[in-house]
mmCIF file of C-alpha atoms in Angstrom:
data_model
loop_
_atom_site.group_PDB
_atom_site.id
_atom_site.type_symbol
_atom_site.label_atom_id
_atom_site.label_comp_id
_atom_site.label_asym_id
_atom_site.label_seq_id
_atom_site.Cartn_x
_atom_site.Cartn_y
_atom_site.Cartn_z
ATOM 1 C CA ASP L 165 173.495 134.657 -4.483
ATOM 2 C CA ASP L 166 174.134 138.403 -4.531
ATOM 3 C CA ALA L 167 170.634 139.075 -5.849
ATOM 4 C CA ALA L 168 169.048 136.749 -3.303
ATOM 5 C CA SER L 169 170.839 138.585 -0.485
ATOM 6 C CA MET L 170 169.471 141.972 -1.633
ATOM 7 C CA MET L 171 165.953 141.070 -2.809
ATOM 8 C CA SER L 172 162.904 139.837 -0.963
ATOM 9 C CA GLU L 173 162.036 136.183 -1.390
ATOM 10 C CA ASP L 174 159.102 137.045 -3.646
ATOM 11 C CA GLN L 175 161.173 139.407 -5.812
ATOM 12 C CA TYR L 176 163.827 136.716 -6.231
ATOM 13 C CA LEU L 177 161.242 134.040 -7.126
ATOM 14 C CA GLN L 178 159.649 136.318 -9.740
ATOM 15 C CA GLU L 179 162.866 137.540 -11.334
ATOM 16 C CA PHE L 180 165.127 134.480 -11.232
ATOM 17 C CA GLU L 181 162.762 131.509 -10.890
ATOM 18 C CA CYS L 182 160.021 132.883 -13.205
ATOM 19 C CA SER L 183 157.503 132.028 -10.477
ATOM 20 C CA PHE L 184 153.841 132.835 -11.123
ATOM 21 C CA GLU L 185 153.052 131.921 -7.509
ATOM 22 C CA ALA L 186 155.333 134.528 -5.954
ATOM 23 C CA ALA L 187 153.488 137.297 -4.134
ATOM 24 C CA ILE L 188 152.899 140.522 -6.021
ATOM 25 C CA LEU L 189 155.156 143.311 -4.808
ATOM 26 C CA GLY L 190 153.196 145.396 -2.302
ATOM 27 C CA ALA L 191 150.521 142.733 -1.775
ATOM 28 C CA TYR L 192 149.289 142.580 1.811
ATOM 29 C CA TRP L 193 148.649 138.843 2.010
ATOM 30 C CA GLY L 194 150.732 137.464 -0.845
ATOM 31 C CA LYS L 195 152.918 135.180 1.251
ATOM 32 C CA GLU L 196 149.990 133.936 3.284
ATOM 33 C CA MET L 197 147.985 133.132 0.143
ATOM 34 C CA ARG L 198 150.956 131.291 -1.338
ATOM 35 C CA GLN L 199 151.024 129.202 1.838
ATOM 36 C CA VAL L 200 147.291 128.558 1.505
ATOM 37 C CA GLU L 201 147.952 127.136 -1.968
ATOM 38 C CA GLU L 202 150.962 125.095 -0.893
ATOM 39 C CA ASP L 203 148.964 123.604 1.989
ATOM 40 C CA GLY L 204 146.187 122.517 -0.389
ATOM 41 C CA ARG L 205 143.605 124.688 1.372
ATOM 42 C CA ILE L 206 142.028 125.745 -1.918
ATOM 43 C CA CYS L 207 139.963 122.657 -2.631
ATOM 44 C CA GLU L 208 136.426 121.340 -2.388
ATOM 45 C CA VAL L 209 134.983 122.718 0.852
ATOM 46 C CA LYS L 210 131.527 121.257 1.352
ATOM 47 C CA TYR L 211 128.707 122.966 3.171
ATOM 48 C CA ASP L 212 128.288 121.309 6.581
ATOM 49 C CA ARG L 213 124.544 121.229 7.275
ATOM 50 C CA ASP L 214 125.163 120.767 10.990
ATOM 51 C CA ALA L 215 126.895 124.130 11.344
ATOM 52 C CA PRO L 216 125.578 127.649 10.701
ATOM 53 C CA VAL L 217 126.767 129.705 7.752
ATOM 54 C CA HIS L 218 127.798 133.258 8.579
ATOM 55 C CA THR L 219 128.154 136.110 6.100
ATOM 56 C CA ALA L 220 130.410 139.177 5.999
ATOM 57 C CA TRP L 221 129.547 142.049 3.697
ATOM 58 C CA ASP L 222 131.285 144.977 2.088
ATOM 59 C CA LEU L 223 128.819 147.478 0.661
ATOM 60 C CA GLY L 224 129.532 149.266 -2.590
ATOM 61 C CA TYR L 225 127.162 152.104 -3.370
ATOM 62 C CA SER L 226 128.680 153.048 -6.727
ATOM 63 C CA ASP L 227 130.672 149.858 -7.383
ATOM 64 C CA ASP L 228 130.811 146.262 -6.153
ATOM 65 C CA THR L 229 129.114 144.813 -3.099
ATOM 66 C CA ALA L 230 130.841 141.638 -1.914
ATOM 67 C CA ILE L 231 129.538 138.906 0.385
ATOM 68 C CA VAL L 232 131.610 136.091 1.902
ATOM 69 C CA PHE L 233 129.817 132.966 3.166
ATOM 70 C CA TYR L 234 131.738 130.995 5.779
ATOM 71 C CA GLN L 235 131.534 128.389 8.538
ATOM 72 C CA VAL L 236 133.731 128.115 11.625
ATOM 73 C CA ILE L 237 134.251 124.448 12.473
ATOM 74 C CA ALA L 238 136.895 122.918 14.754
ATOM 75 C CA GLY L 239 138.881 126.144 14.692
ATOM 76 C CA GLU L 240 138.883 126.289 10.875
ATOM 77 C CA ILE L 241 137.404 129.190 8.909
ATOM 78 C CA ARG L 242 135.822 127.559 5.878
ATOM 79 C CA ILE L 243 134.831 129.945 3.098
ATOM 80 C CA ILE L 244 132.223 127.955 1.206
ATOM 81 C CA ASP L 245 130.836 130.661 -1.078
ATOM 82 C CA HIS L 246 131.388 134.196 -2.348
ATOM 83 C CA TYR L 247 129.315 136.682 -4.324
ATOM 84 C CA ALA L 248 130.194 140.076 -5.795
ATOM 85 C CA ALA L 249 128.277 142.344 -8.151
ATOM 86 C CA SER L 250 127.501 145.978 -8.842
ATOM 87 C CA GLY L 251 124.374 147.867 -9.799
ATOM 88 C CA LEU L 252 121.946 145.749 -7.778
ATOM 89 C CA SER L 253 119.586 146.964 -5.074
ATOM 90 C CA MET L 254 119.845 145.874 -1.457
ATOM 91 C CA ALA L 255 116.685 143.828 -2.000
ATOM 92 C CA ASP L 256 118.472 141.969 -4.822
ATOM 93 C CA TYR L 257 121.443 141.114 -2.581
ATOM 94 C CA LEU L 258 119.136 139.939 0.189
ATOM 95 C CA ASP L 259 117.285 137.720 -2.298
ATOM 96 C CA ILE L 260 120.599 136.183 -3.385
ATOM 97 C CA VAL L 261 121.513 135.407 0.228
ATOM 98 C CA THR L 262 118.157 133.845 1.078
ATOM 99 C CA SER L 263 118.078 131.870 -2.179
ATOM 100 C CA LYS L 264 121.289 130.005 -1.267
ATOM 101 C CA GLY L 265 119.370 127.745 1.097
ATOM 102 C CA TYR L 266 122.005 127.825 3.828
ATOM 103 C CA LYS L 267 121.141 127.595 7.520
ATOM 104 C CA TYR L 268 122.395 131.003 8.629
ATOM 105 C CA GLY L 269 124.056 132.151 11.796
ATOM 106 C CA LEU L 270 125.172 135.809 11.859
ATOM 107 C CA HIS L 271 125.318 138.394 9.098
ATOM 108 C CA TRP L 272 128.113 140.943 9.658
ATOM 109 C CA LEU L 273 127.679 144.358 8.049
ATOM 110 C CA PRO L 274 130.154 147.260 7.960
ATOM 111 C CA HIS L 275 129.553 150.466 9.936
ATOM 112 C CA ASP L 276 128.193 152.382 6.944
ATOM 113 C CA ALA L 277 125.214 149.995 6.953
ATOM 114 C CA LYS L 278 123.789 152.170 9.757
ATOM 115 C CA ALA L 279 123.321 155.189 7.461
ATOM 116 C CA HIS L 280 119.814 155.901 6.175
ATOM 117 C CA THR L 281 119.319 156.247 2.434
ATOM 118 C CA MET L 282 117.347 159.099 0.898
ATOM 119 C CA ALA L 283 115.522 156.732 -1.463
ATOM 120 C CA SER L 284 114.016 154.380 1.116
ATOM 121 C CA GLY L 285 114.413 156.289 4.379
ATOM 122 C CA LYS L 286 115.820 153.074 5.836
ATOM 123 C CA SER L 287 119.356 151.926 6.556
ATOM 124 C CA VAL L 288 120.909 148.833 5.013
ATOM 125 C CA GLN L 289 120.980 147.391 8.512
ATOM 126 C CA GLU L 290 117.209 147.862 8.899
ATOM 127 C CA MET L 291 116.519 146.330 5.468
ATOM 128 C CA ALA L 292 118.713 143.348 6.284
ATOM 129 C CA GLN L 293 117.063 142.880 9.664
ATOM 130 C CA ALA L 294 113.617 142.862 8.058
ATOM 131 C CA GLU L 295 114.658 140.093 5.673
ATOM 132 C CA LEU L 296 117.207 138.095 7.685
ATOM 133 C CA SER L 297 115.955 138.680 11.285
ATOM 134 C CA VAL L 298 116.987 141.312 13.787
ATOM 135 C CA ALA L 299 118.796 138.794 15.994
ATOM 136 C CA LYS L 300 121.116 137.638 13.185
ATOM 137 C CA VAL L 301 122.214 140.965 11.691
ATOM 138 C CA ARG L 302 125.213 142.555 13.397
ATOM 139 C CA ILE L 303 127.478 145.531 12.773
ATOM 140 C CA CYS L 304 131.148 144.562 12.612
ATOM 141 C CA PRO L 305 133.329 145.906 15.459
ATOM 142 C CA SER L 306 135.080 149.127 14.521
ATOM 143 C CA LEU L 307 138.816 148.587 14.053
ATOM 144 C CA SER L 308 141.308 150.593 12.031
ATOM 145 C CA LEU L 309 142.075 149.502 8.474
ATOM 146 C CA GLN L 310 145.564 148.369 9.521
ATOM 147 C CA ASP L 311 144.197 146.338 12.443
ATOM 148 C CA GLY L 312 141.759 144.682 10.042
ATOM 149 C CA ILE L 313 144.563 143.840 7.627
ATOM 150 C CA GLN L 314 146.478 142.289 10.516
ATOM 151 C CA ALA L 315 143.357 140.353 11.552
ATOM 152 C CA VAL L 316 143.218 138.754 8.097
ATOM 153 C CA ARG L 317 146.934 137.958 8.241
ATOM 154 C CA ALA L 318 146.428 136.233 11.606
ATOM 155 C CA ALA L 319 143.354 134.308 10.404
ATOM 156 C CA LEU L 320 144.646 133.144 7.009
ATOM 157 C CA PRO L 321 146.512 130.107 8.403
ATOM 158 C CA ARG L 322 143.098 128.796 9.544
ATOM 159 C CA MET L 323 141.225 129.575 6.312
ATOM 160 C CA TRP L 324 140.039 127.058 3.714
ATOM 161 C CA PHE L 325 138.524 128.103 0.381
ATOM 162 C CA ASP L 326 136.121 126.240 -1.886
ATOM 163 C CA ALA L 327 138.005 126.229 -5.179
ATOM 164 C CA ASP L 328 134.980 126.609 -7.471
ATOM 165 C CA LYS L 329 132.776 129.069 -5.589
ATOM 166 C CA CYS L 330 135.655 131.283 -4.438
ATOM 167 C CA ALA L 331 137.070 131.426 -7.953
ATOM 168 C CA GLU L 332 133.742 132.324 -9.600
ATOM 169 C CA PHE L 333 133.887 135.973 -8.498
ATOM 170 C CA ASP L 334 137.679 136.095 -8.125
ATOM 171 C CA LEU L 335 137.898 136.046 -4.319
ATOM 172 C CA ILE L 336 141.168 134.093 -4.299
ATOM 173 C CA GLU L 337 142.796 136.392 -6.882
ATOM 174 C CA ALA L 338 141.525 139.436 -5.002
ATOM 175 C CA LEU L 339 143.221 138.273 -1.813
ATOM 176 C CA LYS L 340 146.445 137.591 -3.695
ATOM 177 C CA GLN L 341 146.473 140.968 -5.451
ATOM 178 C CA TYR L 342 145.115 143.326 -2.769
ATOM 179 C CA GLN L 343 148.028 145.710 -2.387
ATOM 180 C CA ARG L 344 149.343 148.987 -1.071
ATOM 181 C CA GLU L 345 148.988 152.134 -3.134
ATOM 182 C CA TRP L 346 152.143 153.206 -4.989
ATOM 183 C CA ASP L 347 153.479 156.755 -4.586
ATOM 184 C CA ASP L 348 155.118 157.596 -7.919
ATOM 185 C CA ASP L 349 156.795 160.730 -6.550
ATOM 186 C CA LYS L 350 158.429 159.015 -3.579
ATOM 187 C CA LYS L 351 158.935 155.709 -5.418
ATOM 188 C CA ALA L 352 157.540 153.865 -2.426
ATOM 189 C CA PHE L 353 154.321 152.245 -1.269
ATOM 190 C CA ARG L 354 151.890 154.346 0.768
ATOM 191 C CA ASP L 355 150.492 153.017 4.021
ATOM 192 C CA LYS L 356 147.024 152.464 2.537
ATOM 193 C CA PRO L 357 145.524 150.039 0.029
ATOM 194 C CA ARG L 358 144.970 150.818 -3.620
ATOM 195 C CA HIS L 359 141.264 151.014 -4.464
ATOM 196 C CA ASP L 360 140.581 148.712 -7.409
ATOM 197 C CA TRP L 361 138.616 145.572 -8.333
ATOM 198 C CA THR L 362 140.154 143.649 -5.405
ATOM 199 C CA SER L 363 139.016 146.067 -2.718
ATOM 200 C CA HIS L 364 135.459 144.973 -1.936
ATOM 201 C CA SER L 365 136.049 141.231 -1.729
ATOM 202 C CA ALA L 366 139.211 141.852 0.311
ATOM 203 C CA ASP L 367 137.233 144.159 2.628
ATOM 204 C CA ALA L 368 134.515 141.538 3.090
ATOM 205 C CA VAL L 369 137.198 139.071 4.212
ATOM 206 C CA ARG L 370 138.624 141.785 6.475
ATOM 207 C CA TYR L 371 135.239 142.210 8.177
ATOM 208 C CA MET L 372 134.969 138.445 8.470
ATOM 209 C CA ALA L 373 138.357 138.206 10.186
ATOM 210 C CA ILE L 374 137.456 141.017 12.602
ATOM 211 C CA ALA L 375 134.092 139.396 13.396
#
């Protein structure tokens, strides 16, 4: 009882209940993802052919690029697919998107998609527009990182995840483990996320929530 009064719920569950489902200390969306699991919202989420599939991208130039495929139906955000990889060209990622065979709505790119590359002389936005249509490619509204994190927190109660396709490239684990950076000198968490393997998939979901 003394420990429970001094510790957070997640700390108590980890230390005294040996819970593997408790949120990781410092995780941004740990509690919300635990609720997603408890509600049974990680399950089979079928592609609805009567509704468009939207994508949200996070671009990694030296590491992973992540793409989230989702539908918005009856107020629910249904994440039906997820892809993440590194070392591919933009043309490769566009081929992967078009090969899925989904009926697409909008493709949301981050602000850095506007920048022109030295190699091609084109921006990612222009390359995506050439392949996916100008009308469907959009730049995500510019919000602060913290506002984006809050947008995900607000949207998570409406999110459903396909268990197989969202586990294949670790989207669900990335959302559970995306966490604040630790300051070893101050023995406290900094007010910014740690950049690691979770970052790009978490950022793609952040852009999705903002969009």
